[in-house]
Short mmCIF file of C-alpha atoms in Angstrom, two decimals:
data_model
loop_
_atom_site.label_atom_id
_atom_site.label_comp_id
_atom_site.label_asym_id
_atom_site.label_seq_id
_atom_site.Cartn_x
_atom_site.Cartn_y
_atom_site.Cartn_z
CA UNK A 1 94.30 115.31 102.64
CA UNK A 2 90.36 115.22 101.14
CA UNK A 3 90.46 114.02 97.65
CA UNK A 4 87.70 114.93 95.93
CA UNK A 5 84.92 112.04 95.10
CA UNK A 6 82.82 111.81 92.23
CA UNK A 7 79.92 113.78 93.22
CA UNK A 8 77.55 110.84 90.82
CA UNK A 9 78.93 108.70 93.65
CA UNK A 10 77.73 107.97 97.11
CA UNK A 11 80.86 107.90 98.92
CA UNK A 12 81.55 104.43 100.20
CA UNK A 13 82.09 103.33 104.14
CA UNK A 14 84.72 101.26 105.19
CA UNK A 15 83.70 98.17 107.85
CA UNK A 16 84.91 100.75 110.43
CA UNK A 17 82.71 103.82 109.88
CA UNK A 18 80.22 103.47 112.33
CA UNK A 19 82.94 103.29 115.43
CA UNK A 20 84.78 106.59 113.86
CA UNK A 21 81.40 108.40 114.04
CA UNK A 22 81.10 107.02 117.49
CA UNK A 23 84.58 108.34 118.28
CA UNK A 24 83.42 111.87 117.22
CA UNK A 25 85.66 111.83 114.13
CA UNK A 26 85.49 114.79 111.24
CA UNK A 27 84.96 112.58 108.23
CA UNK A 28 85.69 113.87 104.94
CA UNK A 29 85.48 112.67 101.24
CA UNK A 30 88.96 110.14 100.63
CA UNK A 31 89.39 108.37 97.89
CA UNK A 32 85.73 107.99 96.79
CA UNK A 33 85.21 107.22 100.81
CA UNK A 34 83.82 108.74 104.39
CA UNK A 35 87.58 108.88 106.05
CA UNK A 36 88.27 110.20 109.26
CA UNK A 37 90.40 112.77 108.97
CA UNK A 38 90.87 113.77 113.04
CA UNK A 39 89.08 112.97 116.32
CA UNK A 40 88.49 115.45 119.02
CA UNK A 41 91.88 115.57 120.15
CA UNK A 42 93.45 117.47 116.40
CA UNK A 43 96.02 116.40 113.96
CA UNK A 44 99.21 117.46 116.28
CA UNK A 45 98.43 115.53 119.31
CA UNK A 46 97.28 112.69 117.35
CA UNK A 47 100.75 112.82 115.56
CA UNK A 48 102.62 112.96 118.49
CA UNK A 49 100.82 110.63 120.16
CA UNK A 50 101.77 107.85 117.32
CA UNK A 51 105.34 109.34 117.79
CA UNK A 52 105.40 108.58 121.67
CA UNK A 53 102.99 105.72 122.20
CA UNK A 54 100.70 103.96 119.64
CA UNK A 55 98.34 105.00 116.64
CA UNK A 56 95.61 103.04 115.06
CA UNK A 57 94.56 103.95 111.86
CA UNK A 58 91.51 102.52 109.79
CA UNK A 59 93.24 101.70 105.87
CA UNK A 60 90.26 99.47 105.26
CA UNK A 61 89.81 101.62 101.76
CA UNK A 62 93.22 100.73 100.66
CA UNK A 63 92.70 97.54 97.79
CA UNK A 64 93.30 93.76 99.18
CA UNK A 65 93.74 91.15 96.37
CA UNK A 66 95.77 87.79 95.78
CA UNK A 67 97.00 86.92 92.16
CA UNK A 68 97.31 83.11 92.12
CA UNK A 69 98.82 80.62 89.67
CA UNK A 70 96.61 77.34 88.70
CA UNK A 71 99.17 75.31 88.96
CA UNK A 72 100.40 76.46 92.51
CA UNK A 73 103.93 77.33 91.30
CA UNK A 74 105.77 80.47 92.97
CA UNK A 75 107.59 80.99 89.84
CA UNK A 76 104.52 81.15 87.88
CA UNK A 77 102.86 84.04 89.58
CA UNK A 78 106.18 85.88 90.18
CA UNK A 79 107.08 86.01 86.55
CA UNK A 80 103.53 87.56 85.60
CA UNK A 81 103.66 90.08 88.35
CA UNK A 82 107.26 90.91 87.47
CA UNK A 83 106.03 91.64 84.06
CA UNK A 84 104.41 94.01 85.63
CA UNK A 85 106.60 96.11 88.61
CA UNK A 86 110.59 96.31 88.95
CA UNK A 87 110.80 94.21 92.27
CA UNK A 88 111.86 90.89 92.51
CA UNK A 89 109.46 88.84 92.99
CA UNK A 90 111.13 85.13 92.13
CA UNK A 91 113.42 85.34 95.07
CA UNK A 92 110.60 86.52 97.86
CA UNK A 93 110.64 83.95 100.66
CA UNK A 94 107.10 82.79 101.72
CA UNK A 95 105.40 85.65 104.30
CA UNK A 96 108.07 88.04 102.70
CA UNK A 97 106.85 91.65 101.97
CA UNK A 98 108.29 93.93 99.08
CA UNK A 99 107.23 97.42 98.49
CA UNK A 100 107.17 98.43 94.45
CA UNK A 101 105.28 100.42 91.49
CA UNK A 102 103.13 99.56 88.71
CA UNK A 103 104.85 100.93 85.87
CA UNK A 104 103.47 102.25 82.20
CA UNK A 105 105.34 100.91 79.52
CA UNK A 106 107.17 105.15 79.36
CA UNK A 107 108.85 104.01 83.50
CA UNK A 108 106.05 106.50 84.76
CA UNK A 109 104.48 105.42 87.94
CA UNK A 110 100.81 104.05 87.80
CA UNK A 111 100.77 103.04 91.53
CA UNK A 112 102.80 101.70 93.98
CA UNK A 113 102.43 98.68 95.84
CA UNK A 114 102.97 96.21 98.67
CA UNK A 115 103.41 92.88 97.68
CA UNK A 116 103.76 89.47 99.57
CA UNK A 117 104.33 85.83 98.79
CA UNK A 118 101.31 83.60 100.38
CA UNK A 119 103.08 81.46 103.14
CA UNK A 120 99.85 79.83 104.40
CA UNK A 121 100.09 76.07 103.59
CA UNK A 122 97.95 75.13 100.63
CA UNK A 123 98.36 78.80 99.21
CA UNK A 124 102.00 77.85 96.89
CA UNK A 125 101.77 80.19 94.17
CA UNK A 126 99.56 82.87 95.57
CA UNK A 127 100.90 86.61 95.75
CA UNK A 128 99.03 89.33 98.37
CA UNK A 129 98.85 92.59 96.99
CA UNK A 130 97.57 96.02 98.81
CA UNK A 131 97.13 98.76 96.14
CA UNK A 132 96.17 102.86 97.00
CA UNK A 133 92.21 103.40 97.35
CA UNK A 134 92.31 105.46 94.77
CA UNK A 135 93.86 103.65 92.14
CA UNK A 136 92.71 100.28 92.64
CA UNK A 137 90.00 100.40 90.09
CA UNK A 138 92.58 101.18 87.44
CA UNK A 139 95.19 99.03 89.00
CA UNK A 140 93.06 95.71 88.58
CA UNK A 141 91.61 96.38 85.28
CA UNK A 142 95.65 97.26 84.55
CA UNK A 143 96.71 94.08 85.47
CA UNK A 144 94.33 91.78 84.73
CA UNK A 145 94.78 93.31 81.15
CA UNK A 146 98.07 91.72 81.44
CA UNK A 147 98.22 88.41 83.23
CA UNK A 148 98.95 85.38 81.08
CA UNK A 149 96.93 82.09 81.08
CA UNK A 150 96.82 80.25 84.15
CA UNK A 151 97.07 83.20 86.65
CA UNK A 152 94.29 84.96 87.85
CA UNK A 153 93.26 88.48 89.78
CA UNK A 154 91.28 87.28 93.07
CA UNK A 155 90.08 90.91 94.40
CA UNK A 156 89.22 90.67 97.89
CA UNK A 157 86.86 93.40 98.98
CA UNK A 158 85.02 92.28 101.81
CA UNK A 159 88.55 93.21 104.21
CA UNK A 160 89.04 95.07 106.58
CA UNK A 161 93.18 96.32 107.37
CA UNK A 162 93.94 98.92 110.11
CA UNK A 163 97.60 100.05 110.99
CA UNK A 164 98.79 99.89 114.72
CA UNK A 165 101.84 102.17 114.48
CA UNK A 166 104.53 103.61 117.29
CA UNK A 167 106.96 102.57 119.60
CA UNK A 168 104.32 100.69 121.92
CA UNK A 169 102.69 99.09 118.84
CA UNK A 170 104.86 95.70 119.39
CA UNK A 171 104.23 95.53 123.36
CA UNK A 172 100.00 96.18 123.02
CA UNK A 173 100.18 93.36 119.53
CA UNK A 174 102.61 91.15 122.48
CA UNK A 175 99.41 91.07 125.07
CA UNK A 176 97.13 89.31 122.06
CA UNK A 177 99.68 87.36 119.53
CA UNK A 178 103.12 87.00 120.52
CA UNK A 179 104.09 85.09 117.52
CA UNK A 180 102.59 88.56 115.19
CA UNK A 181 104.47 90.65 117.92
CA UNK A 182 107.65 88.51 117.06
CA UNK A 183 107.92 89.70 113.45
CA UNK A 184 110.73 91.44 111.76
CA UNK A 185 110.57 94.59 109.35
CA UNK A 186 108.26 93.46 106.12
CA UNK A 187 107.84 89.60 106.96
CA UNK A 188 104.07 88.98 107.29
CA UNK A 189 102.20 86.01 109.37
CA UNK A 190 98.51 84.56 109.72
CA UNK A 191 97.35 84.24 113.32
CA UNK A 192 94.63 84.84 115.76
CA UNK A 193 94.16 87.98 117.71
CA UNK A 194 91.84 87.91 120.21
CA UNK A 195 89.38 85.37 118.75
CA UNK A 196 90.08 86.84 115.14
CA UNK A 197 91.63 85.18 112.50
CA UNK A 198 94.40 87.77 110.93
CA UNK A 199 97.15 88.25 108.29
CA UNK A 200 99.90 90.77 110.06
CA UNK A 201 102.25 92.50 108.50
CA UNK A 202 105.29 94.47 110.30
CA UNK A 203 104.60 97.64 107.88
CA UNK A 204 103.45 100.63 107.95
CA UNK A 205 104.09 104.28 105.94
CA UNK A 206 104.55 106.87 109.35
CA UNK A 207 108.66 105.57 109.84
CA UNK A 208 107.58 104.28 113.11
CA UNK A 209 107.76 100.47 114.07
CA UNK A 210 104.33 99.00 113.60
CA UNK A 211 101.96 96.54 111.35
CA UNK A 212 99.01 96.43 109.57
CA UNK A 213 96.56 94.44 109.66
CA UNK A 214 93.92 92.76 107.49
CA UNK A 215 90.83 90.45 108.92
CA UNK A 216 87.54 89.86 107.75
CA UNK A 217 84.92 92.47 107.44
CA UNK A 218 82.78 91.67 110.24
CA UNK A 219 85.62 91.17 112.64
CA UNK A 220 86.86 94.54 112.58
CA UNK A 221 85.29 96.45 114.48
CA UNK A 222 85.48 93.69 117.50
CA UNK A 223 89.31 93.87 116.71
CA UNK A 224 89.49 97.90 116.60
CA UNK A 225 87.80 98.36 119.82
CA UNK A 226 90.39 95.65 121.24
CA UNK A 227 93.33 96.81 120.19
CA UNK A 228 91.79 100.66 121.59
CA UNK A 229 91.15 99.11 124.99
CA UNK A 230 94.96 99.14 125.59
CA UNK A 231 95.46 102.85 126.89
CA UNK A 232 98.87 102.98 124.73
CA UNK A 233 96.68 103.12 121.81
CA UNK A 234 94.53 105.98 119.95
CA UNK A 235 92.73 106.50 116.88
CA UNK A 236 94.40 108.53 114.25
CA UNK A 237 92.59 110.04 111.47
CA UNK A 238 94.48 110.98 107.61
CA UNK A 239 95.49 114.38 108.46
CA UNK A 240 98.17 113.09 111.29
CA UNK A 241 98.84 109.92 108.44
CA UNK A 242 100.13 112.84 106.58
CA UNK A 243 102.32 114.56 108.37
CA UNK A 244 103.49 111.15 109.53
CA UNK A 245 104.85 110.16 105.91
CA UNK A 246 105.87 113.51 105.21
CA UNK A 247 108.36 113.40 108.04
CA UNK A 248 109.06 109.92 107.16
CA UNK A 249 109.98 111.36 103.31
CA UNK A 250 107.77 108.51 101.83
CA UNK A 251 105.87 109.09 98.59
CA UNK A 252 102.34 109.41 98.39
CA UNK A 253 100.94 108.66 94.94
CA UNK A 254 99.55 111.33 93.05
CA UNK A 255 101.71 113.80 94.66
CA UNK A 256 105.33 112.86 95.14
CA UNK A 257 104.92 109.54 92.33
CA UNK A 258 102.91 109.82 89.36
CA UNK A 259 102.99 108.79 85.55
CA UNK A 260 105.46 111.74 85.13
CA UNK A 261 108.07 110.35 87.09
CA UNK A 262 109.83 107.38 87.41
CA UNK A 263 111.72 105.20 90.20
CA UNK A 264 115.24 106.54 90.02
CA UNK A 265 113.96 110.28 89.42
CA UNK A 266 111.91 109.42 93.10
CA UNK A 267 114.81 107.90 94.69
CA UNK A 268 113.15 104.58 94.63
CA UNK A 269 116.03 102.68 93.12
CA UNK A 270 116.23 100.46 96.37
CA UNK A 271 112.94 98.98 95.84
CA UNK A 272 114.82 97.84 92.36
CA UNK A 273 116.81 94.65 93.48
CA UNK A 274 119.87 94.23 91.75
CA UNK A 275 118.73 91.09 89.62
CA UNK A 276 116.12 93.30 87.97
CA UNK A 277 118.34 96.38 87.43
CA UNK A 278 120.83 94.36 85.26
CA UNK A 279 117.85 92.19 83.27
CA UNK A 280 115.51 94.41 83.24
CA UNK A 281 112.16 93.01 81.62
CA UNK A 282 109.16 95.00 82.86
CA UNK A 283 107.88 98.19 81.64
CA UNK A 284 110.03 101.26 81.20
CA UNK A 285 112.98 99.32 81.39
CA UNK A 286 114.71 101.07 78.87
CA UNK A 287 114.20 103.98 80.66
CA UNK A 288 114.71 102.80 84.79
CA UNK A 289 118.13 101.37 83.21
CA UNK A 290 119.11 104.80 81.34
CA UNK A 291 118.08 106.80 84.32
CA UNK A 292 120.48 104.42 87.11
CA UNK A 293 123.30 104.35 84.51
CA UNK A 294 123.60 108.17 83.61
CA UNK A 295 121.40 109.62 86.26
CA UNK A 296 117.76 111.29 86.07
CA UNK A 297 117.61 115.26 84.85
CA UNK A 298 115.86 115.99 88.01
CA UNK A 299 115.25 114.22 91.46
CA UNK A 300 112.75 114.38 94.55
CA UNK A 301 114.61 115.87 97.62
CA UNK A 302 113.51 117.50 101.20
CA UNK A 303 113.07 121.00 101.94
CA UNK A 304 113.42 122.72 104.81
CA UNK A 305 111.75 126.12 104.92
CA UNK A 306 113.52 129.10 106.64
CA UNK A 307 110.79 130.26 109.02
CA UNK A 308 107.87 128.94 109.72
CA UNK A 309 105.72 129.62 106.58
CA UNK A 310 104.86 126.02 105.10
CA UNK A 311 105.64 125.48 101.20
CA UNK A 312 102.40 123.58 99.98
CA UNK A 313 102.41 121.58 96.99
CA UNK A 314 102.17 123.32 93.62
CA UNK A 315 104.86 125.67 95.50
CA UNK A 316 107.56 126.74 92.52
CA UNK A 317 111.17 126.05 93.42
CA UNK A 318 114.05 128.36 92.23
CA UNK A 319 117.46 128.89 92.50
CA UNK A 320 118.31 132.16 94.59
CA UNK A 321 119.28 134.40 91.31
CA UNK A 322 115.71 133.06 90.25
CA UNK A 323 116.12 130.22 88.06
CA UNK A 324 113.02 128.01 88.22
CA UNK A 325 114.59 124.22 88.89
CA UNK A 326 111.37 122.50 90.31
CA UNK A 327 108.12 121.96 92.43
CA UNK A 328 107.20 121.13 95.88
CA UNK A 329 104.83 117.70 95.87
CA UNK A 330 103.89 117.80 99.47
CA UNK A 331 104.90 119.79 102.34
CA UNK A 332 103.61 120.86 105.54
CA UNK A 333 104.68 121.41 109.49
CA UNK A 334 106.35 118.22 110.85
CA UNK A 335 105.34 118.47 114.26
CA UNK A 336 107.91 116.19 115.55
CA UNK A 337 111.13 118.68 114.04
CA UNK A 338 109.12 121.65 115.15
CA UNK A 339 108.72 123.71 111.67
CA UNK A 340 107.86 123.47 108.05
CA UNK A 341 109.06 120.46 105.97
CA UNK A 342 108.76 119.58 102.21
CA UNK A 343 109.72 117.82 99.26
CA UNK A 344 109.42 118.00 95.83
CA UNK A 345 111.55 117.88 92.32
CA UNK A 346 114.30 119.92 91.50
CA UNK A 347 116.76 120.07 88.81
CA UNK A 348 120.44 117.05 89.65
CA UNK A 349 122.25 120.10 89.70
CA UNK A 350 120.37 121.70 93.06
CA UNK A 351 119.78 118.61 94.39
CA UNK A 352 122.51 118.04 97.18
CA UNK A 353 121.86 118.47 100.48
CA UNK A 354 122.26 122.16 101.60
CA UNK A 355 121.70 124.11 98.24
CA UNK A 356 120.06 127.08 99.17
CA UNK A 357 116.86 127.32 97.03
CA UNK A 358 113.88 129.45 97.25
CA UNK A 359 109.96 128.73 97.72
CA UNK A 360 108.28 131.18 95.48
CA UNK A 361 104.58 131.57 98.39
CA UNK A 362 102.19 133.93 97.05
CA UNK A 363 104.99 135.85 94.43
CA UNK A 364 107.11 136.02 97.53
CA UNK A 365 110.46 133.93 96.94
CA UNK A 366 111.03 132.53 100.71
CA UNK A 367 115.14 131.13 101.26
CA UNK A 368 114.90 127.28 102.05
CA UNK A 369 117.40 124.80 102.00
CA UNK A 370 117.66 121.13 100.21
CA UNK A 371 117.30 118.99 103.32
CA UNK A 372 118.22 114.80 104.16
CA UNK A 373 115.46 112.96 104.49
CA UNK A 374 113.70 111.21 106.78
CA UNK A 375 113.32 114.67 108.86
CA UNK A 376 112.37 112.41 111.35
CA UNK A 377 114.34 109.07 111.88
CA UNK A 378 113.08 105.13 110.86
CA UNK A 379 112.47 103.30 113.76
CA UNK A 380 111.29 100.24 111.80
CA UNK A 381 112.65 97.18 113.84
CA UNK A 382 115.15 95.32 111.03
#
């Protein structure tokens, strides 16, 4: 999970650090930050324990920012943003959340996104955005290239945002907000949590039910150790965040999404409502529209390794007579189905579910099948 940091750099420390020391966490370089990666207890019982009960997880180095429109007009900010991504943004209800991608003008990915319209009276025609750690640098500069006049990039940096995630994560958030507790899948609310003024989302990237949550700086450690005192809730570190979205079959950028591929080639096409499939208008149109009319030349499916070698990514794919058809882009053991699980790209004509393929692990081809994902079932509460 340990990206590696520029080494000029002193890595930088979320608001949480200090209580992940305290925890007896193994930190490691992420992202140009000191993450935790796993407490005491190790990756598979912190896994589990998100699967069974309730995981918090510290995504304070993820990228907070609002784009807002001077003259406090939805439409205003949602056309600049949609010349931007492939959601729609015009018809987003206020506190509704919408995952997309930035896209190059090619349809490659530059980095996906969460975006939500401002619902907060006296914030008409403000847009929340939460952008990957370690593309935000690139993702601001990127789109405040590219706003017109009258809309600006507010970057807010002094946030904190953790992730309470599992099947008890809506009972523990009941005890301290019911109204945040009362939220459906991707609708977002401002309330107070224990004394702390929050913006909640019900979101999260493990397939479990759960929400994330952004506060100020200097409340977050008061509202980490809260949320810890309820005995339904650990820490999790980024190596169980893993094998959470593997399982899940969500994308993580740089692996599974990049400026190589596209939407439809990652099986994102349902993060493309139909409004902006038909009128296109953002970058890589041309190509997103091609791509959903005839199809892409190769797609991103799950693997399922015979055995219980892992396929890592980098892995080669081939048919079983040898052909080489693809890559894996992240793969692992998915502790929840008990053995190895992957995904990657392979060529449209491998790609249905139960072609027999083959993992090509040190020069040794290894039988594998294409698999349906999620490996592990949503359980995100519609």
């Amino acid at each position: 999970m340990a990206e590696p940091a520029n080494s000029d750099q002193p890595l930088l420390k979320t608001p949480l650090h200090d209580a992940h020391v305290a925890l007896g966490a193994r930190m490691v370089p992420f992202a140009g930050y000191d993450m935790p990666v796993q407490y005491p207890t190790g990756i598979l019982t912190e896994h589990n324990w998100t699967r069974e009960h309730a995981g918090l997880f510290d995504v304070s180095h993820m990228g907070q920012a609002f784009l807002v429109a001077e003259d406090k007009n939805h439409e205003t900010v949602a056309r600049a943003l949609e010349a931007l991504i492939p959601a729609d943004v015009l018809n987003l209800k206020p506190n509704q959340q919408r995952y997309s991608q930035l896209l190059a003008d090619d349809g490659g990915i530059l980095d996906d996104l969460m975006v939500t319209r401002v619902g907060a009276p006296g914030h008409e025609g403000w847009l929340y955005l939460v952008v990957n750690a370690s593309m935000k640098e690139q993702d601001y500069a990127h789109i405040q290239a590219r706003l017109p006049k009258g809309v600006s990039l507010n970057r807010k940096d002094g946030l904190g945002l953790m992730a309470l995630q599992g099947p008890s994560a809506e009972a523990v958030l009941a005890k301290l907000s019911p109204e945040a507790a009362g939220l459906s899948f991707m609708i977002s609310a401002d309330v107070e949590i224990d004394g702390v003024w929050c913006h909640v989302s019900r979101s999260g990237y493990t397939g479990e039910d759960g929400f994330e949550i952004s506060c100020k700086a200097e409340d977050a450690a008061k509202l980490w150790n809260r949320l810890l005192s309820d005995p339904e809730v650990k820490p999790i570190g980024l190596g169980a965040r893993d094998s959470l979205r593997l399982e899940a079959g969500l994308c993580l950028y740089g692996h599974d999404i990049d400026t190589t591929t596209s939407p439809i080639e990652a099986g994102l096409i349902w993060s493309i409502q139909k409004r902006r499939r038909e009128e296109g208008g953002f970058p890589g149109a041309e190509r997103v529209q091609r791509e959903i009319k005839d199809g892409p030349a190769r797609v991103r499916v799950g693997i399922r390794p015979e055995g219980r070698a892992p396929a890592r990514e980098g892995t080669v794919i081939t048919t079983p007579d040898g052909r080489e058809v693809g890559v894996v882009t992240s793969g692992g053991f998915g502790p929840t189905v008990n053995g190895p699980v992957a995904m990657g790209y392979v060529a449209r004509d491998v790609s249905s579910v139960g072609t027999d393929l083959h993992l090509v692990v040190r020069g040794k081809p290894l039988p594998a099948k294409v698999a349906a994902m999620p490996f592990a079932p949503h359980r995100y509460k519609r």
